[in-house]
PDB file of C-alpha atoms in Angstrom:
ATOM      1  CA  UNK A   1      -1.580  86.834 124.120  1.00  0.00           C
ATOM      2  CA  UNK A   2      -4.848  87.895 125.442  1.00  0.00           C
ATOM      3  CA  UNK A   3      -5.996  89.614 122.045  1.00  0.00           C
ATOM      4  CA  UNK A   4      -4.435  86.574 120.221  1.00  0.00           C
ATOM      5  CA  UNK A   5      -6.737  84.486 122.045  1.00  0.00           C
ATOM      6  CA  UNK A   6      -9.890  86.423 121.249  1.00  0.00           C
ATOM      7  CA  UNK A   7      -9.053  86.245 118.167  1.00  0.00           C
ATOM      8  CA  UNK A   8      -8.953  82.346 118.146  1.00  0.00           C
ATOM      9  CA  UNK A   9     -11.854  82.300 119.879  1.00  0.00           C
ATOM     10  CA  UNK A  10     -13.454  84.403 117.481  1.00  0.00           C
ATOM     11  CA  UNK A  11     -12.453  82.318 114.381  1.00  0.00           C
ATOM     12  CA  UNK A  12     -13.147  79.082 115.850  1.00  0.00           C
ATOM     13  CA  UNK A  13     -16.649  78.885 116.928  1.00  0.00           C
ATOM     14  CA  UNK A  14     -18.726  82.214 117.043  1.00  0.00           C
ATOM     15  CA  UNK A  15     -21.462  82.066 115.313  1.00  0.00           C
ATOM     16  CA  UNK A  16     -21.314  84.952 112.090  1.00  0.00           C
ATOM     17  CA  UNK A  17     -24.944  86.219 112.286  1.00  0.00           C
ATOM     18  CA  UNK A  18     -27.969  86.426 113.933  1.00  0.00           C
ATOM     19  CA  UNK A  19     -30.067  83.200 113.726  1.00  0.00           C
ATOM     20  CA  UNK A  20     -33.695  83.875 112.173  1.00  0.00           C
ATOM     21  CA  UNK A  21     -35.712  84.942 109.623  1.00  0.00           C
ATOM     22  CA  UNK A  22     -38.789  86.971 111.677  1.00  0.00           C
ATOM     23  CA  UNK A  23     -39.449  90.655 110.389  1.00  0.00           C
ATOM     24  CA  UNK A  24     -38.026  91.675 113.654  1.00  0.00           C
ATOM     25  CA  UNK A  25     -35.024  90.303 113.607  1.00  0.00           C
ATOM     26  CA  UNK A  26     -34.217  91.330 109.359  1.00  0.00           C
ATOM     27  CA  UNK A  27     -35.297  94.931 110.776  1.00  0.00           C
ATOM     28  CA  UNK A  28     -32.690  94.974 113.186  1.00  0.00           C
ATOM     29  CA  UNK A  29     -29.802  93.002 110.835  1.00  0.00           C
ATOM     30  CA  UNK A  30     -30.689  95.873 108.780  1.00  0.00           C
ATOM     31  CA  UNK A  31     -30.528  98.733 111.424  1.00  0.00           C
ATOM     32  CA  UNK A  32     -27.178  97.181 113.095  1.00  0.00           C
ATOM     33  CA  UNK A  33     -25.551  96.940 109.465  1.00  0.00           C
ATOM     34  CA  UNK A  34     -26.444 101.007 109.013  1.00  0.00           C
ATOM     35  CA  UNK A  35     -25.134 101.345 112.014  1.00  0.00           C
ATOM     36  CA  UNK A  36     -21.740  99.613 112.163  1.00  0.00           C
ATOM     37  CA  UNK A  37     -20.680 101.785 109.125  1.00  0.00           C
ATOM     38  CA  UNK A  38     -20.994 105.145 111.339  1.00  0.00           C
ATOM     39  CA  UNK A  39     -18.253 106.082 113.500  1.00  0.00           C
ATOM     40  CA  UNK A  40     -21.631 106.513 116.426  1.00  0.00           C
ATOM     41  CA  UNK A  41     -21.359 104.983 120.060  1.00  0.00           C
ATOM     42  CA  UNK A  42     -24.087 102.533 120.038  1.00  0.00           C
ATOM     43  CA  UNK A  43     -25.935 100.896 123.129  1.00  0.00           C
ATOM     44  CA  UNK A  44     -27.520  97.599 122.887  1.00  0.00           C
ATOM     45  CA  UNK A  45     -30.460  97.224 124.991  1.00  0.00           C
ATOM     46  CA  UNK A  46     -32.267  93.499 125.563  1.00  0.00           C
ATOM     47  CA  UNK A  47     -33.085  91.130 128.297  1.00  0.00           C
ATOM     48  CA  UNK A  48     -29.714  88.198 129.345  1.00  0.00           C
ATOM     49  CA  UNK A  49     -29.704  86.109 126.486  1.00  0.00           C
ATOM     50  CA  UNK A  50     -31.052  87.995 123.586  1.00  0.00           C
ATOM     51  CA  UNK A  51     -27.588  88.075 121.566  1.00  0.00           C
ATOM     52  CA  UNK A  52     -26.188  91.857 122.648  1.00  0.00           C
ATOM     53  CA  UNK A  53     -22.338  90.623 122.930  1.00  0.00           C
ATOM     54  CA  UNK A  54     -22.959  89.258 119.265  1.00  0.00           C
ATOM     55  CA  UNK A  55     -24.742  92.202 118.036  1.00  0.00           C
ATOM     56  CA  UNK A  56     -21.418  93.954 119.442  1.00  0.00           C
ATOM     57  CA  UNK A  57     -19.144  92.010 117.767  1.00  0.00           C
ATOM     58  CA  UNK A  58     -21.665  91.824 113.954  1.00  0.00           C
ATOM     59  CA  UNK A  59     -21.421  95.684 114.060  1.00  0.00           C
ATOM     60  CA  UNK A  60     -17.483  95.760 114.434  1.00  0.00           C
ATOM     61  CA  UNK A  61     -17.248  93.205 112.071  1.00  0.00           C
ATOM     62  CA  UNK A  62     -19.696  95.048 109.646  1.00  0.00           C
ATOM     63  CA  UNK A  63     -17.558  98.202 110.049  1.00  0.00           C
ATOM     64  CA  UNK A  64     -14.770  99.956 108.663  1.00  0.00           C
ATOM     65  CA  UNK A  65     -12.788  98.681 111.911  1.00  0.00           C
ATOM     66  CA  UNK A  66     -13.640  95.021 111.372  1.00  0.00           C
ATOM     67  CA  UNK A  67      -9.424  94.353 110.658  1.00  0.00           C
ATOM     68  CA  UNK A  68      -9.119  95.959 114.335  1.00  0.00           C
ATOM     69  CA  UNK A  69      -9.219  94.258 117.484  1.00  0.00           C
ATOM     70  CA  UNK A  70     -12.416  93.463 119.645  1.00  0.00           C
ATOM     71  CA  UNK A  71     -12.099  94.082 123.254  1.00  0.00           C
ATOM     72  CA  UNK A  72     -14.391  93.298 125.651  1.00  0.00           C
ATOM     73  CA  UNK A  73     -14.914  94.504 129.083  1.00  0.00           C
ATOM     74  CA  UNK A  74     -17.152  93.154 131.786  1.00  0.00           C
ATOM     75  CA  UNK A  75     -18.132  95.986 133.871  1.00  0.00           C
ATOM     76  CA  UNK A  76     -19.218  94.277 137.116  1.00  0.00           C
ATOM     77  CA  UNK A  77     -15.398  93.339 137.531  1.00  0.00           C
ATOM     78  CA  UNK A  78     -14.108  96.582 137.069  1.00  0.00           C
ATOM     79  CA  UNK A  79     -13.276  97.299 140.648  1.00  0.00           C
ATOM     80  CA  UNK A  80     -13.179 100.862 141.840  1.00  0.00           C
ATOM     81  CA  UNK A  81      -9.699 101.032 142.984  1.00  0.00           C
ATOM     82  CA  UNK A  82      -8.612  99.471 139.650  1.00  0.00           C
ATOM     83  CA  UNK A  83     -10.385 100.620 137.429  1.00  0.00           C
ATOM     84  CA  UNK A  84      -7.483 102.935 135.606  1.00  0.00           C
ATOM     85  CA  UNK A  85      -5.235 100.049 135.640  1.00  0.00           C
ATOM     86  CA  UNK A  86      -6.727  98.109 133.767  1.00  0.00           C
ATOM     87  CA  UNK A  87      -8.792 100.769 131.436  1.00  0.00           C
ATOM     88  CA  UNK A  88      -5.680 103.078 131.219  1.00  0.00           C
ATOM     89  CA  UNK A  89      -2.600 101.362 131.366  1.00  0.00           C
ATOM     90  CA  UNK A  90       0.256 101.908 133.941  1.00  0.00           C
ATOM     91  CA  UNK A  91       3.235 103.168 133.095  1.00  0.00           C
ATOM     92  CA  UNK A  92       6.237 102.782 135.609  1.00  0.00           C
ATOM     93  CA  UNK A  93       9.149 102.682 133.627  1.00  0.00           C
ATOM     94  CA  UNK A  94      10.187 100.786 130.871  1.00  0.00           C
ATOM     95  CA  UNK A  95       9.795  96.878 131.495  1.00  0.00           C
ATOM     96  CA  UNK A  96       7.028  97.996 134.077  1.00  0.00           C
ATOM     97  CA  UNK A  97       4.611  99.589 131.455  1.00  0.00           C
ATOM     98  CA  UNK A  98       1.322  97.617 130.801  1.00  0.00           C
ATOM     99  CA  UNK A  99      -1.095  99.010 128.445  1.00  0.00           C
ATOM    100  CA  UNK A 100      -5.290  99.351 128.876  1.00  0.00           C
ATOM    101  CA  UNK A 101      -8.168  98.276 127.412  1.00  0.00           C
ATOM    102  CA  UNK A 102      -8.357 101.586 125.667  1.00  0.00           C
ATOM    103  CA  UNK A 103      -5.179 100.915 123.954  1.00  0.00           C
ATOM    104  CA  UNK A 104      -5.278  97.534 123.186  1.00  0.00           C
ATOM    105  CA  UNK A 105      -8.638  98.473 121.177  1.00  0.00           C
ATOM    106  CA  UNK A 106      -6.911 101.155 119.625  1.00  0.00           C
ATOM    107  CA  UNK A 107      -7.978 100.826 116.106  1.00  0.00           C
ATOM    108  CA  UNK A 108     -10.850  98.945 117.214  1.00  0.00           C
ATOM    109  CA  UNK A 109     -13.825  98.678 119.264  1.00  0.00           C
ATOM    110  CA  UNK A 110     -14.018  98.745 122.967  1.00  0.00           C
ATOM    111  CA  UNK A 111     -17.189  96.779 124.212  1.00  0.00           C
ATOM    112  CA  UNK A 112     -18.593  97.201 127.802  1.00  0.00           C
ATOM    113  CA  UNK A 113     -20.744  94.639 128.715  1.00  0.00           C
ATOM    114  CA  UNK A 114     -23.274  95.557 130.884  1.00  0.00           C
ATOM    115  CA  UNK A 115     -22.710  98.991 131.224  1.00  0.00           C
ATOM    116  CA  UNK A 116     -25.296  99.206 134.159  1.00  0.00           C
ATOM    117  CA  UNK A 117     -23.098  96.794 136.761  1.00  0.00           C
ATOM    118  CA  UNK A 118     -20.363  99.711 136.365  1.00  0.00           C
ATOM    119  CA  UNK A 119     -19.041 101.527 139.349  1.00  0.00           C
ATOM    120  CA  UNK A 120     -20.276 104.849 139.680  1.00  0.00           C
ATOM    121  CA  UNK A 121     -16.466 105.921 140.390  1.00  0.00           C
ATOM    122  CA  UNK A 122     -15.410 104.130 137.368  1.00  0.00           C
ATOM    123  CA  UNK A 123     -18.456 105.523 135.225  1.00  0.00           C
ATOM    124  CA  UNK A 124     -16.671 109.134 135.802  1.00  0.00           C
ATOM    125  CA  UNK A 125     -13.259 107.786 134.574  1.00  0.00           C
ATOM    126  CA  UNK A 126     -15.042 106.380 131.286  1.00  0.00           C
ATOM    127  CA  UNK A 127     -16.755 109.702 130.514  1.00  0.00           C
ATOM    128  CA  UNK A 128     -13.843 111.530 131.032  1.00  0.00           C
ATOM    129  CA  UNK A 129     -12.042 109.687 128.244  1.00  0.00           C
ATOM    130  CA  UNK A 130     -15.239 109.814 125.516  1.00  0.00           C
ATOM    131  CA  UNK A 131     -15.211 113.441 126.199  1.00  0.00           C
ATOM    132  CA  UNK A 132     -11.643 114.017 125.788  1.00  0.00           C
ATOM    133  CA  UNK A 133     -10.525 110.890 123.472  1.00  0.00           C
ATOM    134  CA  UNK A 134      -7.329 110.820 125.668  1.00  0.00           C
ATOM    135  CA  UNK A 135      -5.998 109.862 128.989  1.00  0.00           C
ATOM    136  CA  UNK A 136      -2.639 109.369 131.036  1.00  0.00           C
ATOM    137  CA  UNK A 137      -1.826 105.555 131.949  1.00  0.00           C
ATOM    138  CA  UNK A 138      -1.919 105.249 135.490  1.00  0.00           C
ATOM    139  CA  UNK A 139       1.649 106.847 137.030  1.00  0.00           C
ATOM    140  CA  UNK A 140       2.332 108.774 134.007  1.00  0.00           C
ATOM    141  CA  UNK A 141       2.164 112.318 132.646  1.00  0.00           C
ATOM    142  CA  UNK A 142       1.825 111.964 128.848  1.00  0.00           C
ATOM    143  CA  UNK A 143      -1.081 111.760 127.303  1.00  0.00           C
ATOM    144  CA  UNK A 144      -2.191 108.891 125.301  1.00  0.00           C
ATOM    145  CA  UNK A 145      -4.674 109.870 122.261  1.00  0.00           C
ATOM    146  CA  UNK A 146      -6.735 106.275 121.128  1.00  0.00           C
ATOM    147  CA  UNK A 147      -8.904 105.979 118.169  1.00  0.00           C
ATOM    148  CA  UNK A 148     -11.752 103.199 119.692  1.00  0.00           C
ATOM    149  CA  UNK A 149     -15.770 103.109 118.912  1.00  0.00           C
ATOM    150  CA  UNK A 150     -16.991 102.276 122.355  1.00  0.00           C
ATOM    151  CA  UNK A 151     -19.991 100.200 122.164  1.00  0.00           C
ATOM    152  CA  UNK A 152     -21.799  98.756 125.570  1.00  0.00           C
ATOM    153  CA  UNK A 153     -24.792  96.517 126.565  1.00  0.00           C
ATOM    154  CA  UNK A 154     -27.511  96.576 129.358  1.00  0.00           C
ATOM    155  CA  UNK A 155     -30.138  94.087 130.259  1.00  0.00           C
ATOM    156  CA  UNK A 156     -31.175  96.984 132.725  1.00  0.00           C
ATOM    157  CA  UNK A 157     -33.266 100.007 132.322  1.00  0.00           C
ATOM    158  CA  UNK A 158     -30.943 102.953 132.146  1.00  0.00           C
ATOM    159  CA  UNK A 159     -33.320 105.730 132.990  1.00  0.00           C
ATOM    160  CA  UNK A 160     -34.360 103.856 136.102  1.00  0.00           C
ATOM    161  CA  UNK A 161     -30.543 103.457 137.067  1.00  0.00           C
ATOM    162  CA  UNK A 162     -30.223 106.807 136.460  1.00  0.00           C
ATOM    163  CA  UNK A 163     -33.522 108.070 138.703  1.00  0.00           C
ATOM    164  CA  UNK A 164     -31.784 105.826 141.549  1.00  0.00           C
ATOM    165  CA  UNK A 165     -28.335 107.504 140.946  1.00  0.00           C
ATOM    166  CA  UNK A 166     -27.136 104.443 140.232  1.00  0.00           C
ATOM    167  CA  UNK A 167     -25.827 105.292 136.808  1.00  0.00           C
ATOM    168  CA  UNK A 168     -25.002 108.807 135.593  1.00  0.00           C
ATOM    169  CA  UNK A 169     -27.033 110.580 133.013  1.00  0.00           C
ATOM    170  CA  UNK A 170     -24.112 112.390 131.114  1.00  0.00           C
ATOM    171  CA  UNK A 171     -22.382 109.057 130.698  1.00  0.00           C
ATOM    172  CA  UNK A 172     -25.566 107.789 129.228  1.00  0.00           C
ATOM    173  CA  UNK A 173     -26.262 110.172 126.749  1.00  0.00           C
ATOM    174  CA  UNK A 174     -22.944 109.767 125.601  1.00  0.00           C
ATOM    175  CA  UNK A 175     -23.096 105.654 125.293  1.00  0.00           C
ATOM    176  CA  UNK A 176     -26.701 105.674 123.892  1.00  0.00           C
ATOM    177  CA  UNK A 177     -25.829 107.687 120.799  1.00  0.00           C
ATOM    178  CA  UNK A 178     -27.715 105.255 118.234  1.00  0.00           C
ATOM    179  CA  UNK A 179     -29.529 102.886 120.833  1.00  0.00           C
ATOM    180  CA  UNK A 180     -30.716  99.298 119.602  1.00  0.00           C
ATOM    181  CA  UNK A 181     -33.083  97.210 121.161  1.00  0.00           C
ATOM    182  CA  UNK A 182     -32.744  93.457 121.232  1.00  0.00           C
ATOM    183  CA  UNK A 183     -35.755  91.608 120.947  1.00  0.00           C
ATOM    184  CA  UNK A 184     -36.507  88.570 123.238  1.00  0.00           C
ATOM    185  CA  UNK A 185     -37.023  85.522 121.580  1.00  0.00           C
ATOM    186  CA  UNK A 186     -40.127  84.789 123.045  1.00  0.00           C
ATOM    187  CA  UNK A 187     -41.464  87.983 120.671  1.00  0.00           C
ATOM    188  CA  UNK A 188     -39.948  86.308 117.768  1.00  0.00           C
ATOM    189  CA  UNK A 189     -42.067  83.260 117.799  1.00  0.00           C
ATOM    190  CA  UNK A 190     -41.084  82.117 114.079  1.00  0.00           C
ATOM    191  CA  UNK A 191     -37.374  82.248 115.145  1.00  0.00           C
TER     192      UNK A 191
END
């Protein structure tokens, strides 16, 4: 139900491209289109309101994984303790099995939003599974393989999270793959 209603909400109202005609903004249409067509973990960097959650969702559209599903994940909820629950999955028998946010975007893209607000606990958890591509559901032994791009989003600067060991720097390096910087719209004038 929840990925049917993303869906709907997808359909029904979001807008299907970036509004503007600046050089700025046809640069980065044209960056975010090369982009979306490489399998690449991408992080979109811009101050709150510049468009990175619609970037996100132009590049999976744009990409071979557009007929997949688009899940999003709001970092500053992911609470430490529950983090694998609700990344991973939890698997406690038959009727008590609940899948992830991995696995629902299997097939798809995974899109953390705000990458920065992320628990340091929980940033561990997340590189585990890039590295590895796999993970057990939480009270389960067998692995579960997904095939998700992860893309994520900061308003923050990363290297300054990480000099304050507030964010790790092997989790970055893996997110930041192709980074993309939004610009404001107060550099886009003619927008």
């Amino acid at each position: 139900l929840r990925r049917e209603n993303q869906e709907l909400r997808r359909l029904s109202g979001t807008p299907d491209d970036l509004i503007g005609d600046s050089h700025v903004l046809s640069n980065l249409r044209a960056t975010m289109r090369r982009v979306a067509q490489t399998g690449s973990r991408i992080l979109i960097e811009g101050p709150p309101g510049s468009g990175k959650e619609l970037a996100a969702r132009l590049i999976h559209n744009w990409s071979d994984r557009s007929g997949g599903p688009f899940i999003t994940v709001s970092s500053a909820r992911l609470h430490p303790d529950r983090v694998e629950e609700a990344l991973f999955g939890v698997e406690g028998g038959d009727a008590a099995t609940r899948v992830g946010m991995f696995e629902q975007a299997h097939g798809g893209t995974l899109f953390f939003d705000e990458v920065a607000d992320m628990p340091l606990e929980a940033q561990g958890k997340i590189l585990r599974v890039l590295t590895e591509q796999s993970f057990p559901r939480l009270g389960g032994n067998q692995p579960v393989r997904v095939d998700v791009r992860v893309l994520s989003s900061t308003s923050r600067d990363l290297k300054h999270e990480i000099e304050k060991k507030r964010f790790r720097e092997d989790l970055f390096y893996r997110l930041a793959v192709v980074p993309i910087g939004m610009a404001p719209l107060e550099t886009r004038r003619e927008d």
